[in-house]
Amino acid sequence: MKLQFKYAFLMLCLTGAFFACKDDKDTDVKPEEEKKDSIVNEYVTIKVNGVVEIKSMPVPVASFFNYNLFSFSKMGLVGAGEDSVNTAAWDVGFQGAGLTTSPNWGGTAPGYWDGVDKFAMNPSDVSVVGYEDTTFDAIKAAPPATAFMHTLAMSPQTPVYNTETGELAYFDFPKRRVFVFKLNDGRYVKFQYVSYYKGAPETPTAEIYQKDAGYWTFKYFISAKGSTDLSTK
């Protein structure tokens, strides 16, 4: 009887050890996968924190001097020129190195100016507020609604002139200039224009302006609908 008891006791111990090992294996905590940036295409990357980065997107040759209409949600161009301005679902227009929410077609259309606070030919109905001497991450929330305005154009660039001739040498893009757009669906977009030159050089020159102009680099962050939170850091 004593041998049988020892045998039974040994089997019980082994069985307990087996289930203990099994339980340990089942309850092992798997390390969380590190979040990574999402590459949309060769020009567009969505960062881990939700910031959309557009790098060296070339200005279309066919519409180089026209208004190129951009959608924040679609992360790309949705049209160009007067034919698209009233039909495409766009948020902001690029013309050269400048920005607009109200393309100016000469003011000849009926009801061009509505006499209140906006251009009638602004189907996107996007308003904006600009900030100087700040950084992208420093803007944590959208300002009050009263701060926004409808405007014909914004100037993310600063012209630099030749000190000898007085002629335009190139455009610089201040790193401490940020815009916040208010979309017509209640969301807000924090936006910074980084460069208009291929490769986004840190220090533009007249030579770069002549040879490598025509490539947009900018970044933006879209708030959740109904939220004013624009935190990115």
Short mmCIF file of C-alpha atoms in Angstrom, two decimals:
data_model
loop_
_atom_site.label_atom_id
_atom_site.label_comp_id
_atom_site.label_asym_id
_atom_site.label_seq_id
_atom_site.Cartn_x
_atom_site.Cartn_y
_atom_site.Cartn_z
CA MET A 1 0.00 0.00 0.00
CA LYS A 2 2.87 2.34 0.82
CA LEU A 3 4.42 1.89 -2.66
CA GLN A 4 1.08 2.49 -4.35
CA PHE A 5 0.58 5.62 -2.26
CA LYS A 6 4.02 6.90 -3.28
CA TYR A 7 3.25 6.16 -6.92
CA ALA A 8 -0.10 7.93 -6.74
CA PHE A 9 1.48 10.87 -4.95
CA LEU A 10 4.21 11.08 -7.61
CA MET A 11 1.65 11.04 -10.43
CA LEU A 12 -0.33 13.78 -8.69
CA CYS A 13 2.78 15.94 -8.41
CA LEU A 14 3.67 15.40 -12.06
CA THR A 15 0.12 16.21 -13.15
CA GLY A 16 0.17 19.38 -11.07
CA ALA A 17 3.49 20.37 -12.56
CA PHE A 18 2.14 19.79 -16.07
CA PHE A 19 -0.89 22.00 -15.53
CA ALA A 20 1.23 24.63 -13.82
CA CYS A 21 3.51 24.76 -16.87
CA LYS A 22 0.52 24.86 -19.20
CA ASP A 23 -1.04 27.70 -17.21
CA ASP A 24 2.23 29.59 -17.22
CA LYS A 25 2.45 29.24 -20.97
CA ASP A 26 -1.12 30.39 -21.50
CA THR A 27 -0.70 33.43 -19.31
CA ASP A 28 2.57 34.63 -20.81
CA VAL A 29 2.22 38.34 -21.63
CA LYS A 30 3.14 39.01 -25.21
CA PRO A 31 5.01 42.27 -25.73
CA GLU A 32 3.01 44.90 -27.57
CA GLU A 33 4.03 45.41 -31.15
CA GLU A 34 5.78 48.71 -31.63
CA LYS A 35 3.60 51.12 -33.56
CA LYS A 36 5.08 52.21 -36.84
CA ASP A 37 4.53 54.98 -39.34
CA SER A 38 2.16 54.18 -42.19
CA ILE A 39 3.51 54.87 -45.68
CA VAL A 40 0.63 55.84 -47.99
CA ASN A 41 2.72 56.45 -51.11
CA GLU A 42 6.10 57.87 -52.08
CA TYR A 43 5.07 61.35 -50.95
CA VAL A 44 2.71 60.74 -48.02
CA THR A 45 3.41 59.23 -44.60
CA ILE A 46 1.10 59.04 -41.59
CA LYS A 47 3.20 59.26 -38.45
CA VAL A 48 2.47 57.25 -35.31
CA ASN A 49 1.00 60.34 -33.63
CA GLY A 50 -1.42 60.92 -36.53
CA VAL A 51 0.51 63.71 -38.23
CA VAL A 52 0.36 63.49 -42.03
CA GLU A 53 3.64 64.39 -43.70
CA ILE A 54 3.81 65.33 -47.37
CA LYS A 55 7.37 65.29 -48.64
CA SER A 56 8.56 66.76 -51.95
CA MET A 57 5.24 66.24 -53.77
CA PRO A 58 5.84 67.70 -57.24
CA VAL A 59 3.61 70.48 -58.49
CA PRO A 60 1.77 69.10 -61.57
CA VAL A 61 3.33 70.48 -64.73
CA ALA A 62 -0.08 70.99 -66.37
CA SER A 63 -1.26 73.22 -63.51
CA PHE A 64 2.02 74.68 -62.33
CA PHE A 65 0.71 78.27 -62.42
CA ASN A 66 -2.88 77.42 -61.53
CA TYR A 67 -4.74 76.68 -58.31
CA ASN A 68 -4.10 73.09 -57.19
CA LEU A 69 -6.83 71.93 -54.83
CA PHE A 70 -5.92 69.72 -51.88
CA SER A 71 -8.08 67.54 -49.61
CA PHE A 72 -6.78 66.92 -46.09
CA SER A 73 -8.85 63.75 -45.69
CA LYS A 74 -7.80 62.30 -49.04
CA MET A 75 -4.19 63.35 -48.50
CA GLY A 76 -3.77 64.51 -52.06
CA LEU A 77 -4.82 66.80 -54.89
CA VAL A 78 -8.44 66.53 -56.00
CA GLY A 79 -8.48 69.00 -58.87
CA ALA A 80 -6.94 72.07 -60.43
CA GLY A 81 -8.18 75.30 -61.90
CA GLU A 82 -11.53 77.01 -62.20
CA ASP A 83 -13.32 73.93 -63.53
CA SER A 84 -12.64 72.05 -60.29
CA VAL A 85 -13.10 74.76 -57.70
CA ASN A 86 -16.89 74.44 -57.65
CA THR A 87 -17.07 70.66 -58.02
CA ALA A 88 -14.17 69.05 -56.14
CA ALA A 89 -14.32 68.41 -52.38
CA TRP A 90 -11.24 70.47 -51.54
CA ASP A 91 -10.00 72.22 -48.40
CA VAL A 92 -7.10 74.42 -49.40
CA GLY A 93 -5.60 75.56 -52.68
CA PHE A 94 -1.93 75.84 -53.58
CA GLN A 95 -0.74 78.33 -56.13
CA GLY A 96 3.00 78.24 -56.50
CA ALA A 97 4.38 78.65 -52.99
CA GLY A 98 1.22 80.32 -51.69
CA LEU A 99 -2.02 79.09 -50.11
CA THR A 100 -5.64 80.08 -50.57
CA THR A 101 -9.11 79.11 -49.41
CA SER A 102 -10.81 81.45 -51.90
CA PRO A 103 -9.34 81.34 -55.41
CA ASN A 104 -9.66 84.76 -57.04
CA TRP A 105 -10.99 84.41 -60.56
CA GLY A 106 -10.98 88.17 -61.12
CA GLY A 107 -14.15 88.91 -59.19
CA THR A 108 -16.37 88.74 -62.26
CA ALA A 109 -18.72 85.98 -61.12
CA PRO A 110 -22.18 87.04 -59.88
CA GLY A 111 -22.27 87.40 -56.11
CA TYR A 112 -18.48 87.20 -55.90
CA TRP A 113 -18.44 89.10 -52.62
CA ASP A 114 -21.31 88.41 -50.26
CA GLY A 115 -20.85 91.67 -48.38
CA VAL A 116 -20.34 89.99 -45.02
CA ASP A 117 -17.19 88.02 -44.28
CA LYS A 118 -16.36 85.64 -47.07
CA PHE A 119 -16.10 85.12 -50.79
CA ALA A 120 -19.11 83.49 -52.37
CA MET A 121 -16.79 81.47 -54.59
CA ASN A 122 -15.38 79.51 -51.68
CA PRO A 123 -17.23 76.21 -51.87
CA SER A 124 -14.94 74.60 -49.33
CA ASP A 125 -15.98 77.28 -46.81
CA VAL A 126 -12.77 76.72 -44.85
CA SER A 127 -11.69 79.42 -42.41
CA VAL A 128 -8.25 79.90 -40.92
CA VAL A 129 -6.17 81.51 -38.20
CA GLY A 130 -2.41 82.01 -38.43
CA TYR A 131 0.27 81.92 -35.74
CA GLU A 132 3.69 83.53 -35.75
CA ASP A 133 6.70 82.71 -33.57
CA THR A 134 5.54 79.28 -32.46
CA THR A 135 6.06 75.63 -33.35
CA PHE A 136 3.84 72.91 -34.75
CA ASP A 137 3.78 70.89 -31.53
CA ALA A 138 3.21 73.98 -29.39
CA ILE A 139 -0.32 74.38 -30.76
CA LYS A 140 -2.31 72.08 -28.49
CA ALA A 141 -5.90 73.12 -29.25
CA ALA A 142 -7.96 75.05 -31.76
CA PRO A 143 -8.74 78.66 -30.83
CA PRO A 144 -12.28 80.00 -30.28
CA ALA A 145 -14.54 80.24 -33.33
CA THR A 146 -14.29 84.04 -33.26
CA ALA A 147 -10.58 83.84 -34.08
CA PHE A 148 -11.18 82.27 -37.51
CA MET A 149 -11.68 84.21 -40.70
CA HIS A 150 -12.26 83.60 -44.39
CA THR A 151 -9.38 84.96 -46.40
CA LEU A 152 -8.28 85.20 -49.98
CA ALA A 153 -4.71 84.11 -49.42
CA MET A 154 -2.14 83.11 -46.81
CA SER A 155 1.59 83.63 -47.04
CA PRO A 156 3.55 80.74 -45.54
CA GLN A 157 6.65 82.06 -47.28
CA THR A 158 8.87 85.07 -46.73
CA PRO A 159 10.50 86.66 -49.78
CA VAL A 160 14.25 87.22 -49.65
CA TYR A 161 15.65 89.87 -51.98
CA ASN A 162 19.06 90.34 -53.55
CA THR A 163 20.74 93.07 -51.53
CA GLU A 164 22.48 94.47 -54.60
CA THR A 165 19.77 94.40 -57.26
CA GLY A 166 16.67 94.44 -55.08
CA GLU A 167 15.21 91.56 -57.10
CA LEU A 168 13.59 88.49 -55.56
CA ALA A 169 16.28 85.92 -54.78
CA TYR A 170 14.19 83.13 -53.26
CA PHE A 171 11.41 82.32 -50.80
CA ASP A 172 12.14 81.20 -47.28
CA PHE A 173 9.66 79.26 -45.13
CA PRO A 174 9.79 80.24 -41.45
CA LYS A 175 9.80 77.21 -39.15
CA ARG A 176 7.77 79.13 -36.54
CA ARG A 177 4.70 79.86 -38.67
CA VAL A 178 1.67 77.61 -38.19
CA PHE A 179 -1.93 77.72 -39.45
CA VAL A 180 -5.10 76.19 -38.03
CA PHE A 181 -7.96 75.57 -40.43
CA LYS A 182 -11.58 75.04 -39.47
CA LEU A 183 -13.26 72.62 -41.85
CA ASN A 184 -16.96 72.75 -42.63
CA ASP A 185 -17.58 69.40 -40.91
CA GLY A 186 -16.47 70.69 -37.52
CA ARG A 187 -12.93 69.32 -37.54
CA TYR A 188 -9.78 71.37 -37.16
CA VAL A 189 -6.48 71.01 -39.02
CA LYS A 190 -3.12 72.13 -37.67
CA PHE A 191 -0.89 72.88 -40.65
CA GLN A 192 2.70 73.87 -41.29
CA TYR A 193 4.19 74.60 -44.70
CA VAL A 194 7.79 73.39 -44.61
CA SER A 195 9.26 73.95 -48.06
CA TYR A 196 8.64 74.54 -51.75
CA TYR A 197 11.92 73.00 -52.83
CA LYS A 198 12.92 69.45 -53.69
CA GLY A 199 14.26 67.65 -50.65
CA ALA A 200 13.15 70.50 -48.35
CA PRO A 201 16.63 72.02 -47.82
CA GLU A 202 17.10 73.64 -44.43
CA THR A 203 18.55 76.82 -45.93
CA PRO A 204 17.19 77.84 -49.36
CA THR A 205 19.35 79.79 -51.78
CA ALA A 206 18.83 81.62 -55.04
CA GLU A 207 20.29 78.64 -56.89
CA ILE A 208 17.87 76.24 -55.20
CA TYR A 209 15.00 78.58 -56.06
CA GLN A 210 16.00 78.51 -59.72
CA LYS A 211 16.64 74.76 -60.00
CA ASP A 212 14.56 72.92 -57.40
CA ALA A 213 11.36 74.92 -56.90
CA GLY A 214 8.01 73.24 -57.38
CA TYR A 215 7.97 70.53 -54.70
CA TRP A 216 5.59 70.84 -51.75
CA THR A 217 6.62 69.69 -48.29
CA PHE A 218 4.18 70.28 -45.44
CA LYS A 219 2.58 68.51 -42.51
CA TYR A 220 -0.79 68.59 -40.81
CA PHE A 221 -2.88 66.99 -38.10
CA ILE A 222 -6.67 66.61 -38.18
CA SER A 223 -8.65 66.71 -34.95
CA ALA A 224 -11.43 64.24 -34.20
CA LYS A 225 -14.85 65.51 -35.22
CA GLY A 226 -16.29 67.67 -32.47
CA SER A 227 -12.93 67.99 -30.71
CA THR A 228 -10.59 70.96 -30.51
CA ASP A 229 -7.65 68.81 -29.39
CA LEU A 230 -4.66 69.31 -31.69
CA SER A 231 -1.98 67.76 -29.46
CA THR A 232 0.78 66.00 -31.37
CA LYS A 233 3.35 65.58 -28.65
#
